mmCIF file with all atom_site columns, C-alpha atoms in Angstrom:
data_model
loop_
_atom_site.group_PDB
_atom_site.id
_atom_site.type_symbol
_atom_site.label_atom_id
_atom_site.label_alt_id
_atom_site.label_comp_id
_atom_site.label_asym_id
_atom_site.label_entity_id
_atom_site.label_seq_id
_atom_site.pdbx_PDB_ins_code
_atom_site.Cartn_x
_atom_site.Cartn_y
_atom_site.Cartn_z
_atom_site.occupancy
_atom_site.B_iso_or_equiv
_atom_site.pdbx_formal_charge
_atom_site.auth_seq_id
_atom_site.auth_comp_id
_atom_site.auth_asym_id
_atom_site.auth_atom_id
_atom_site.pdbx_PDB_model_num
ATOM 1   C CA . MET A 1 1   ? 38.913 103.663 48.578 1.00 0.00 ? 1   MET A CA 1
ATOM 2   C CA . LEU A 1 2   ? 35.660 104.238 46.717 1.00 0.00 ? 2   LEU A CA 1
ATOM 3   C CA . ALA A 1 3   ? 36.630 101.579 44.160 1.00 0.00 ? 3   ALA A CA 1
ATOM 4   C CA . THR A 1 4   ? 37.272 99.061  46.959 1.00 0.00 ? 4   THR A CA 1
ATOM 5   C CA . ALA A 1 5   ? 33.890 99.784  48.527 1.00 0.00 ? 5   ALA A CA 1
ATOM 6   C CA . PHE A 1 6   ? 32.241 99.346  45.135 1.00 0.00 ? 6   PHE A CA 1
ATOM 7   C CA . LEU A 1 7   ? 33.940 95.975  44.564 1.00 0.00 ? 7   LEU A CA 1
ATOM 8   C CA . ILE A 1 8   ? 32.922 94.794  48.039 1.00 0.00 ? 8   ILE A CA 1
ATOM 9   C CA . SER A 1 9   ? 29.324 95.804  47.352 1.00 0.00 ? 9   SER A CA 1
ATOM 10  C CA . LEU A 1 10  ? 29.387 93.765  44.142 1.00 0.00 ? 10  LEU A CA 1
ATOM 11  C CA . ALA A 1 11  ? 30.882 90.714  45.850 1.00 0.00 ? 11  ALA A CA 1
ATOM 12  C CA . ALA A 1 12  ? 28.315 90.607  48.650 1.00 0.00 ? 12  ALA A CA 1
ATOM 13  C CA . PRO A 1 13  ? 25.269 90.003  46.409 1.00 0.00 ? 13  PRO A CA 1
ATOM 14  C CA . ASN A 1 14  ? 27.203 87.406  44.393 1.00 0.00 ? 14  ASN A CA 1
ATOM 15  C CA . ALA A 1 15  ? 28.198 85.564  47.575 1.00 0.00 ? 15  ALA A CA 1
ATOM 16  C CA . ALA A 1 16  ? 24.626 85.722  48.849 1.00 0.00 ? 16  ALA A CA 1
ATOM 17  C CA . PHE A 1 17  ? 23.341 84.454  45.483 1.00 0.00 ? 17  PHE A CA 1
ATOM 18  C CA . ALA A 1 18  ? 25.811 81.547  45.497 1.00 0.00 ? 18  ALA A CA 1
ATOM 19  C CA . GLU A 1 19  ? 24.866 80.656  49.064 1.00 0.00 ? 19  GLU A CA 1
ATOM 20  C CA . ALA A 1 20  ? 21.136 80.717  48.232 1.00 0.00 ? 20  ALA A CA 1
ATOM 21  C CA . LYS A 1 21  ? 21.746 78.545  45.160 1.00 0.00 ? 21  LYS A CA 1
ATOM 22  C CA . LEU A 1 22  ? 23.739 76.031  47.220 1.00 0.00 ? 22  LEU A CA 1
ATOM 23  C CA . GLU A 1 23  ? 20.939 75.868  49.795 1.00 0.00 ? 23  GLU A CA 1
ATOM 24  C CA . ARG A 1 24  ? 18.300 75.265  47.099 1.00 0.00 ? 24  ARG A CA 1
ATOM 25  C CA . THR A 1 25  ? 20.408 72.472  45.617 1.00 0.00 ? 25  THR A CA 1
ATOM 26  C CA . LEU A 1 26  ? 21.081 70.890  49.021 1.00 0.00 ? 26  LEU A CA 1
ATOM 27  C CA . LYS A 1 27  ? 17.362 70.759  49.796 1.00 0.00 ? 27  LYS A CA 1
ATOM 28  C CA . LEU A 1 28  ? 16.941 68.346  46.866 1.00 0.00 ? 28  LEU A CA 1
ATOM 29  C CA . LEU A 1 29  ? 19.188 65.752  48.542 1.00 0.00 ? 29  LEU A CA 1
ATOM 30  C CA . MET A 1 30  ? 18.506 63.174  51.220 1.00 0.00 ? 30  MET A CA 1
ATOM 31  C CA . PRO A 1 31  ? 19.659 64.409  54.682 1.00 0.00 ? 31  PRO A CA 1
ATOM 32  C CA . ALA A 1 32  ? 22.868 62.313  54.883 1.00 0.00 ? 32  ALA A CA 1
ATOM 33  C CA . ASP A 1 33  ? 23.882 63.275  51.336 1.00 0.00 ? 33  ASP A CA 1
ATOM 34  C CA . ARG A 1 34  ? 23.026 66.903  52.093 1.00 0.00 ? 34  ARG A CA 1
ATOM 35  C CA . MET A 1 35  ? 25.306 66.855  55.124 1.00 0.00 ? 35  MET A CA 1
ATOM 36  C CA . ALA A 1 36  ? 28.179 65.269  53.179 1.00 0.00 ? 36  ALA A CA 1
ATOM 37  C CA . GLN A 1 37  ? 27.895 67.749  50.308 1.00 0.00 ? 37  GLN A CA 1
ATOM 38  C CA . LEU A 1 38  ? 27.653 70.740  52.644 1.00 0.00 ? 38  LEU A CA 1
ATOM 39  C CA . CYS A 1 39  ? 30.682 69.616  54.636 1.00 0.00 ? 39  CYS A CA 1
ATOM 40  C CA . ASP A 1 40  ? 32.742 68.906  51.495 1.00 0.00 ? 40  ASP A CA 1
ATOM 41  C CA . ALA A 1 41  ? 31.847 72.331  50.081 1.00 0.00 ? 41  ALA A CA 1
ATOM 42  C CA . THR A 1 42  ? 32.816 73.913  53.400 1.00 0.00 ? 42  THR A CA 1
ATOM 43  C CA . ALA A 1 43  ? 36.126 72.043  53.357 1.00 0.00 ? 43  ALA A CA 1
ATOM 44  C CA . MET A 1 44  ? 36.994 73.395  49.915 1.00 0.00 ? 44  MET A CA 1
ATOM 45  C CA . ALA A 1 45  ? 35.991 76.951  50.812 1.00 0.00 ? 45  ALA A CA 1
ATOM 46  C CA . ARG A 1 46  ? 37.905 76.948  54.094 1.00 0.00 ? 46  ARG A CA 1
ATOM 47  C CA . ILE A 1 47  ? 41.056 75.440  52.586 1.00 0.00 ? 47  ILE A CA 1
ATOM 48  C CA . ARG A 1 48  ? 40.958 77.993  49.752 1.00 0.00 ? 48  ARG A CA 1
ATOM 49  C CA . LYS A 1 49  ? 40.414 80.907  52.149 1.00 0.00 ? 49  LYS A CA 1
ATOM 50  C CA . ASP A 1 50  ? 42.722 79.863  54.992 1.00 0.00 ? 50  ASP A CA 1
ATOM 51  C CA . THR A 1 51  ? 45.774 78.612  53.136 1.00 0.00 ? 51  THR A CA 1
ATOM 52  C CA . GLY A 1 52  ? 46.040 80.670  49.965 1.00 0.00 ? 52  GLY A CA 1
ATOM 53  C CA . LYS A 1 53  ? 48.239 77.800  48.754 1.00 0.00 ? 53  LYS A CA 1
ATOM 54  C CA . PHE A 1 54  ? 45.492 75.514  47.462 1.00 0.00 ? 54  PHE A CA 1
ATOM 55  C CA . ARG A 1 55  ? 42.625 75.949  44.998 1.00 0.00 ? 55  ARG A CA 1
ATOM 56  C CA . PRO A 1 56  ? 40.375 72.956  45.765 1.00 0.00 ? 56  PRO A CA 1
ATOM 57  C CA . ASP A 1 57  ? 37.916 71.970  43.057 1.00 0.00 ? 57  ASP A CA 1
ATOM 58  C CA . ARG A 1 58  ? 36.851 68.581  44.489 1.00 0.00 ? 58  ARG A CA 1
ATOM 59  C CA . ALA A 1 59  ? 36.609 67.032  47.944 1.00 0.00 ? 59  ALA A CA 1
ATOM 60  C CA . VAL A 1 60  ? 35.843 63.430  48.879 1.00 0.00 ? 60  VAL A CA 1
ATOM 61  C CA . ALA A 1 61  ? 35.153 62.841  52.567 1.00 0.00 ? 61  ALA A CA 1
ATOM 62  C CA . ASN A 1 62  ? 35.440 59.052  52.347 1.00 0.00 ? 62  ASN A CA 1
ATOM 63  C CA . ALA A 1 63  ? 38.360 58.566  49.956 1.00 0.00 ? 63  ALA A CA 1
ATOM 64  C CA . MET A 1 64  ? 40.447 56.374  52.259 1.00 0.00 ? 64  MET A CA 1
ATOM 65  C CA . VAL A 1 65  ? 38.200 55.735  55.278 1.00 0.00 ? 65  VAL A CA 1
ATOM 66  C CA . ASP A 1 66  ? 34.408 55.764  55.637 1.00 0.00 ? 66  ASP A CA 1
ATOM 67  C CA . VAL A 1 67  ? 32.964 58.805  57.370 1.00 0.00 ? 67  VAL A CA 1
ATOM 68  C CA . VAL A 1 68  ? 31.337 58.561  60.778 1.00 0.00 ? 68  VAL A CA 1
ATOM 69  C CA . ILE A 1 69  ? 28.046 60.391  61.253 1.00 0.00 ? 69  ILE A CA 1
ATOM 70  C CA . ALA A 1 70  ? 26.649 60.896  64.744 1.00 0.00 ? 70  ALA A CA 1
ATOM 71  C CA . GLY A 1 71  ? 23.585 63.104  64.826 1.00 0.00 ? 71  GLY A CA 1
ATOM 72  C CA . ASN A 1 72  ? 24.543 66.371  63.163 1.00 0.00 ? 72  ASN A CA 1
ATOM 73  C CA . GLN A 1 73  ? 28.285 65.706  63.179 1.00 0.00 ? 73  GLN A CA 1
ATOM 74  C CA . LEU A 1 74  ? 30.263 64.223  60.325 1.00 0.00 ? 74  LEU A CA 1
ATOM 75  C CA . GLU A 1 75  ? 33.813 63.060  60.967 1.00 0.00 ? 75  GLU A CA 1
ATOM 76  C CA . ALA A 1 76  ? 36.035 62.435  57.956 1.00 0.00 ? 76  ALA A CA 1
ATOM 77  C CA . LYS A 1 77  ? 39.367 60.908  58.958 1.00 0.00 ? 77  LYS A CA 1
ATOM 78  C CA . GLY A 1 78  ? 40.346 59.662  55.514 1.00 0.00 ? 78  GLY A CA 1
ATOM 79  C CA . GLY A 1 79  ? 39.201 62.293  53.055 1.00 0.00 ? 79  GLY A CA 1
ATOM 80  C CA . ALA A 1 80  ? 40.955 63.939  50.154 1.00 0.00 ? 80  ALA A CA 1
ATOM 81  C CA . PHE A 1 81  ? 40.737 67.105  48.090 1.00 0.00 ? 81  PHE A CA 1
ATOM 82  C CA . ARG A 1 82  ? 42.036 67.994  44.649 1.00 0.00 ? 82  ARG A CA 1
ATOM 83  C CA . SER A 1 83  ? 43.919 71.199  43.949 1.00 0.00 ? 83  SER A CA 1
ATOM 84  C CA . ARG A 1 84  ? 45.618 72.089  40.679 1.00 0.00 ? 84  ARG A CA 1
ATOM 85  C CA . GLY A 1 85  ? 45.440 68.488  39.477 1.00 0.00 ? 85  GLY A CA 1
ATOM 86  C CA . LYS A 1 86  ? 46.929 66.924  42.614 1.00 0.00 ? 86  LYS A CA 1
ATOM 87  C CA . TRP A 1 87  ? 45.166 65.156  45.478 1.00 0.00 ? 87  TRP A CA 1
ATOM 88  C CA . TYR A 1 88  ? 45.931 65.785  49.165 1.00 0.00 ? 88  TYR A CA 1
ATOM 89  C CA . SER A 1 89  ? 44.770 63.935  52.243 1.00 0.00 ? 89  SER A CA 1
ATOM 90  C CA . LEU A 1 90  ? 42.209 65.689  54.410 1.00 0.00 ? 90  LEU A CA 1
ATOM 91  C CA . SER A 1 91  ? 40.541 65.090  57.741 1.00 0.00 ? 91  SER A CA 1
ATOM 92  C CA . TYR A 1 92  ? 37.753 67.168  59.209 1.00 0.00 ? 92  TYR A CA 1
ATOM 93  C CA . THR A 1 93  ? 34.956 67.354  61.737 1.00 0.00 ? 93  THR A CA 1
ATOM 94  C CA . CYS A 1 94  ? 31.838 69.172  60.583 1.00 0.00 ? 94  CYS A CA 1
ATOM 95  C CA . LEU A 1 95  ? 28.841 70.028  62.768 1.00 0.00 ? 95  LEU A CA 1
ATOM 96  C CA . THR A 1 96  ? 25.658 71.163  61.026 1.00 0.00 ? 96  THR A CA 1
ATOM 97  C CA . ASN A 1 97  ? 22.238 72.376  62.085 1.00 0.00 ? 97  ASN A CA 1
ATOM 98  C CA . ASP A 1 98  ? 19.342 69.900  62.211 1.00 0.00 ? 98  ASP A CA 1
ATOM 99  C CA . GLU A 1 99  ? 18.412 70.507  58.554 1.00 0.00 ? 99  GLU A CA 1
ATOM 100 C CA . HIS A 1 100 ? 22.039 70.073  57.407 1.00 0.00 ? 100 HIS A CA 1
ATOM 101 C CA . LEU A 1 101 ? 21.868 73.433  55.621 1.00 0.00 ? 101 LEU A CA 1
ATOM 102 C CA . LYS A 1 102 ? 24.266 75.443  57.810 1.00 0.00 ? 102 LYS A CA 1
ATOM 103 C CA . VAL A 1 103 ? 27.657 74.560  59.245 1.00 0.00 ? 103 VAL A CA 1
ATOM 104 C CA . LEU A 1 104 ? 27.883 75.407  62.943 1.00 0.00 ? 104 LEU A CA 1
ATOM 105 C CA . SER A 1 105 ? 31.526 74.407  63.443 1.00 0.00 ? 105 SER A CA 1
ATOM 106 C CA . PHE A 1 106 ? 34.253 73.062  61.210 1.00 0.00 ? 106 PHE A CA 1
ATOM 107 C CA . ASP A 1 107 ? 37.785 71.918  62.044 1.00 0.00 ? 107 ASP A CA 1
ATOM 108 C CA . TYR A 1 108 ? 40.127 70.435  59.489 1.00 0.00 ? 108 TYR A CA 1
ATOM 109 C CA . LYS A 1 109 ? 43.673 69.335  58.803 1.00 0.00 ? 109 LYS A CA 1
ATOM 110 C CA . VAL A 1 110 ? 45.363 69.134  55.413 1.00 0.00 ? 110 VAL A CA 1
ATOM 111 C CA . GLY A 1 111 ? 47.750 66.228  55.028 1.00 0.00 ? 111 GLY A CA 1
ATOM 112 C CA . ASP A 1 112 ? 50.335 65.182  52.492 1.00 0.00 ? 112 ASP A CA 1
ATOM 113 C CA . GLU A 1 113 ? 49.994 64.929  48.741 1.00 0.00 ? 113 GLU A CA 1
ATOM 114 C CA . ILE A 1 114 ? 48.606 61.554  47.686 1.00 0.00 ? 114 ILE A CA 1
ATOM 115 C CA . PRO A 1 115 ? 50.873 59.849  45.130 1.00 0.00 ? 115 PRO A CA 1
ATOM 116 C CA . GLU A 1 116 ? 49.184 59.404  41.746 1.00 0.00 ? 116 GLU A CA 1
ATOM 117 C CA . GLU A 1 117 ? 49.763 55.645  41.817 1.00 0.00 ? 117 GLU A CA 1
ATOM 118 C CA . LYS A 1 118 ? 47.368 55.424  44.808 1.00 0.00 ? 118 LYS A CA 1
ATOM 119 C CA . TRP A 1 119 ? 44.551 57.474  43.260 1.00 0.00 ? 119 TRP A CA 1
ATOM 120 C CA . ALA A 1 120 ? 42.709 54.540  41.676 1.00 0.00 ? 120 ALA A CA 1
ATOM 121 C CA . SER A 1 121 ? 42.690 52.531  44.915 1.00 0.00 ? 121 SER A CA 1
ATOM 122 C CA . TYR A 1 122 ? 41.036 55.505  46.659 1.00 0.00 ? 122 TYR A CA 1
ATOM 123 C CA . GLY A 1 123 ? 38.559 56.183  43.869 1.00 0.00 ? 123 GLY A CA 1
ATOM 124 C CA . LEU A 1 124 ? 40.248 59.462  42.943 1.00 0.00 ? 124 LEU A CA 1
ATOM 125 C CA . TRP A 1 125 ? 40.550 60.718  39.390 1.00 0.00 ? 125 TRP A CA 1
ATOM 126 C CA . GLN A 1 126 ? 42.513 63.145  37.201 1.00 0.00 ? 126 GLN A CA 1
#
């Protein structure tokens, strides 16, 4: 039990450091780009955490359909994410704060694997 508590204590500062680094990087972007990057990063983290099946390393909100932004909400109906060298369709709705630095709500749905012969037409890569 002591070992588990020690590992948790080590993970917390690393998570906080990563979050602070992401925020610093996001602040360098224009607001719309900041929102898109934050929402894509959230998509990858949520998919990784919630499913256990996927290990996303890339997400593209507008792979198949342009995103719709209304105020602080980004809706991606034709996105994609890459996991273990394969691409999967993704749709999500992401609501951020006014600065686009924090996600307030996030709902997503993972779709089917995208056949490799369609990758180029969607701007996806190996």
